[in-house]
Short mmCIF file of C-alpha atoms in Angstrom, two decimals:
data_model
loop_
_atom_site.label_atom_id
_atom_site.label_comp_id
_atom_site.label_asym_id
_atom_site.label_seq_id
_atom_site.Cartn_x
_atom_site.Cartn_y
_atom_site.Cartn_z
CA MET A 1 111.44 122.87 68.83
CA ILE A 2 110.27 121.48 71.76
CA GLU A 3 109.26 117.94 70.96
CA ILE A 4 107.47 115.84 74.20
CA ARG A 5 107.62 112.25 73.83
CA SER A 6 107.09 109.09 76.18
CA ALA A 7 110.31 108.42 78.50
CA THR A 8 111.67 105.22 77.70
CA ALA A 9 114.84 103.43 80.24
CA ASP A 10 117.29 104.98 78.04
CA ASP A 11 116.44 108.38 79.54
CA ILE A 12 116.86 107.29 83.13
CA PRO A 13 120.48 108.66 83.51
CA PHE A 14 119.27 111.88 82.31
CA ILE A 15 115.97 112.00 84.48
CA THR A 16 118.32 110.86 87.26
CA GLU A 17 120.78 113.77 86.76
CA VAL A 18 118.06 116.49 86.76
CA TYR A 19 116.15 114.83 89.82
CA ASN A 20 119.56 114.77 91.70
CA ASP A 21 119.89 118.69 90.71
CA ALA A 22 116.79 119.24 92.12
CA ILE A 23 117.55 117.14 95.43
CA ILE A 24 120.93 119.27 96.38
CA ASN A 25 120.12 122.76 94.98
CA THR A 26 116.23 123.36 95.09
CA THR A 27 113.10 122.53 97.38
CA ALA A 28 111.50 121.56 94.39
CA THR A 29 111.80 117.74 95.89
CA PHE A 30 112.26 117.11 99.68
CA ASP A 31 114.46 114.19 99.01
CA THR A 32 117.51 115.12 100.83
CA GLU A 33 119.89 112.14 99.47
CA VAL A 34 120.93 111.95 95.58
CA LYS A 35 119.24 108.58 94.01
CA SER A 36 121.37 106.09 92.12
CA ILE A 37 120.35 105.39 88.26
CA GLU A 38 119.57 102.18 89.95
CA ASP A 39 116.98 103.72 92.11
CA ARG A 40 115.30 105.66 89.26
CA MET A 41 115.03 102.54 87.11
CA LEU A 42 112.68 100.75 89.85
CA TRP A 43 110.58 104.34 90.33
CA PHE A 44 110.45 104.20 86.25
CA LYS A 45 109.14 100.61 86.30
CA ASN A 46 106.77 101.63 89.31
CA HIS A 47 104.65 103.78 86.57
CA ASP A 48 102.37 101.90 84.47
CA GLY A 49 99.64 102.72 81.79
CA ASN A 50 98.08 105.36 83.83
CA HIS A 51 100.94 107.26 84.79
CA PRO A 52 103.09 107.92 82.19
CA ILE A 53 106.51 109.54 82.49
CA ILE A 54 107.55 112.01 79.78
CA VAL A 55 110.40 113.83 78.52
CA ALA A 56 110.93 116.85 76.48
CA GLU A 57 113.38 117.55 73.82
CA ASN A 58 114.51 120.97 72.70
CA ASP A 59 115.96 120.82 69.44
CA GLY A 60 117.07 117.18 69.96
CA VAL A 61 118.45 117.57 73.23
CA LEU A 62 117.03 116.33 76.59
CA SER A 63 115.41 119.38 78.34
CA GLY A 64 113.00 118.25 80.98
CA TRP A 65 110.79 115.60 82.30
CA ALA A 66 107.59 114.88 83.92
CA SER A 67 105.40 112.41 85.10
CA LEU A 68 102.38 111.41 86.60
CA THR A 69 102.45 108.96 90.10
CA ALA A 70 99.88 107.32 91.95
CA TRP A 71 98.80 109.39 94.95
CA SER A 72 97.88 106.04 96.81
CA ASP A 73 97.72 102.29 96.59
CA ARG A 74 94.04 102.54 97.75
CA CYS A 75 91.72 101.74 95.29
CA ALA A 76 89.41 104.27 96.21
CA TYR A 77 92.12 106.59 94.87
CA ASN A 78 92.84 105.08 91.24
CA GLY A 79 91.51 108.35 89.91
CA THR A 80 93.84 110.67 91.56
CA ALA A 81 97.88 111.36 90.61
CA GLU A 82 100.35 113.67 91.38
CA VAL A 83 101.91 115.73 89.06
CA SER A 84 105.92 116.20 89.14
CA VAL A 85 107.84 118.44 86.33
CA TYR A 86 111.47 119.32 86.31
CA VAL A 87 113.37 121.08 83.74
CA HIS A 88 117.52 121.07 83.74
CA LYS A 89 119.02 124.32 84.83
CA GLN A 90 120.08 125.13 81.43
CA HIS A 91 116.73 124.83 79.81
CA ARG A 92 114.40 126.72 82.23
CA GLY A 93 112.63 129.62 80.96
CA ARG A 94 112.19 128.44 77.60
CA GLY A 95 108.43 127.00 77.77
CA ILE A 96 109.53 123.72 78.32
CA GLY A 97 107.65 123.36 81.77
CA LYS A 98 104.79 124.56 80.10
CA ALA A 99 104.85 121.80 77.48
CA LEU A 100 105.53 119.08 79.81
CA LEU A 101 102.69 120.68 82.02
CA GLU A 102 100.14 120.57 79.04
CA ILE A 103 100.81 117.21 77.64
CA LEU A 104 101.22 115.56 80.93
CA ILE A 105 97.26 117.08 81.72
CA LEU A 106 96.20 115.89 78.08
CA LYS A 107 97.51 112.31 78.98
CA GLY A 108 96.12 112.42 82.34
CA GLU A 109 92.79 113.18 81.39
CA SER A 110 92.81 110.47 78.23
CA LYS A 111 93.83 107.91 80.50
CA GLY A 112 90.62 108.25 82.55
CA LEU A 113 92.02 110.06 85.67
CA HIS A 114 89.85 112.41 87.53
CA TYR A 115 91.89 114.62 89.83
CA LEU A 116 95.56 116.00 89.38
CA LEU A 117 97.60 117.00 92.47
CA SER A 118 100.82 119.17 93.06
CA ARG A 119 102.48 119.98 95.91
CA ILE A 120 104.61 123.14 95.27
CA ALA A 121 107.42 124.41 97.89
CA SER A 122 106.76 128.02 98.74
CA GLY A 123 109.07 129.94 96.80
CA ASN A 124 108.61 128.72 93.52
CA GLU A 125 106.40 130.85 92.06
CA ALA A 126 107.46 130.13 88.72
CA SER A 127 105.54 126.44 89.15
CA ILE A 128 102.39 127.96 91.04
CA HIS A 129 102.05 130.23 88.06
CA LEU A 130 102.40 127.56 85.39
CA HIS A 131 99.87 125.46 87.11
CA THR A 132 97.39 128.32 87.42
CA ILE A 133 97.53 128.99 83.53
CA PHE A 134 96.54 125.11 83.12
CA GLY A 135 93.59 125.58 85.58
CA PHE A 136 95.08 124.33 88.59
CA ARG A 137 93.13 125.68 92.03
CA HIS A 138 95.28 126.73 95.02
CA ILE A 139 93.69 124.55 97.98
CA GLY A 140 95.55 125.28 100.77
CA ILE A 141 99.07 125.34 102.05
CA MET A 142 100.56 123.01 104.42
CA LYS A 143 102.60 125.19 106.98
CA GLU A 144 106.24 123.89 107.84
CA VAL A 145 105.69 120.43 106.32
CA GLY A 146 109.25 120.07 105.03
CA PHE A 147 112.63 120.82 106.45
CA LYS A 148 115.31 121.33 103.90
CA PHE A 149 118.62 123.78 103.61
CA GLY A 150 118.15 124.49 107.62
CA ASN A 151 114.78 125.98 107.49
CA TYR A 152 110.96 124.52 107.48
CA VAL A 153 109.35 125.30 104.13
CA ASP A 154 105.45 125.40 103.42
CA VAL A 155 103.76 123.37 100.34
CA HIS A 156 100.99 124.94 98.25
CA LEU A 157 98.40 122.63 97.16
CA MET A 158 96.84 122.84 93.95
CA GLU A 159 94.37 120.58 92.16
CA LEU A 160 92.72 120.17 88.84
CA VAL A 161 89.65 118.18 88.81
CA PHE A 162 88.69 116.65 85.45
CA LYS A 163 84.57 117.12 84.37
CA ALA A 164 84.02 113.09 83.46
CA THR A 165 81.85 110.82 85.04
CA ALA A 166 82.78 108.78 87.67
CA LYS A 167 83.40 104.92 86.31
#
């Protein structure tokens, strides 16, 4: 059974492990150097109440994490956040990413966010499909914007706009 909860500092080693695997083996992130637990702890502390980090446990085993990160430090963007979803390689294909994204969207809307943005590298059709399931709309492709594993990589931009009134 998949359970989703707010991440704690105790989850940072797991989050770091999963993120570092993505750095080393995928284009899910364009980071190219592995991160230390101390680095991820700073990242964790920079998330406030409006930008949650959540983790998934599958039958009591940590299996994935997701976050909403402030899009910009400029005040006009306070209602905008970027989505990140990462599933441990041994737990993919079990609905964990779907469960994480669903809760992350609900949390974003309940926090009063207006706009969620996802940047997804070309070739990650599973992530594009997952975002589409939850109503994200494809808004464009940034051509060859990243360079990883000896190749230039396109990035798909997808958005979800909540139908709330301006504050």
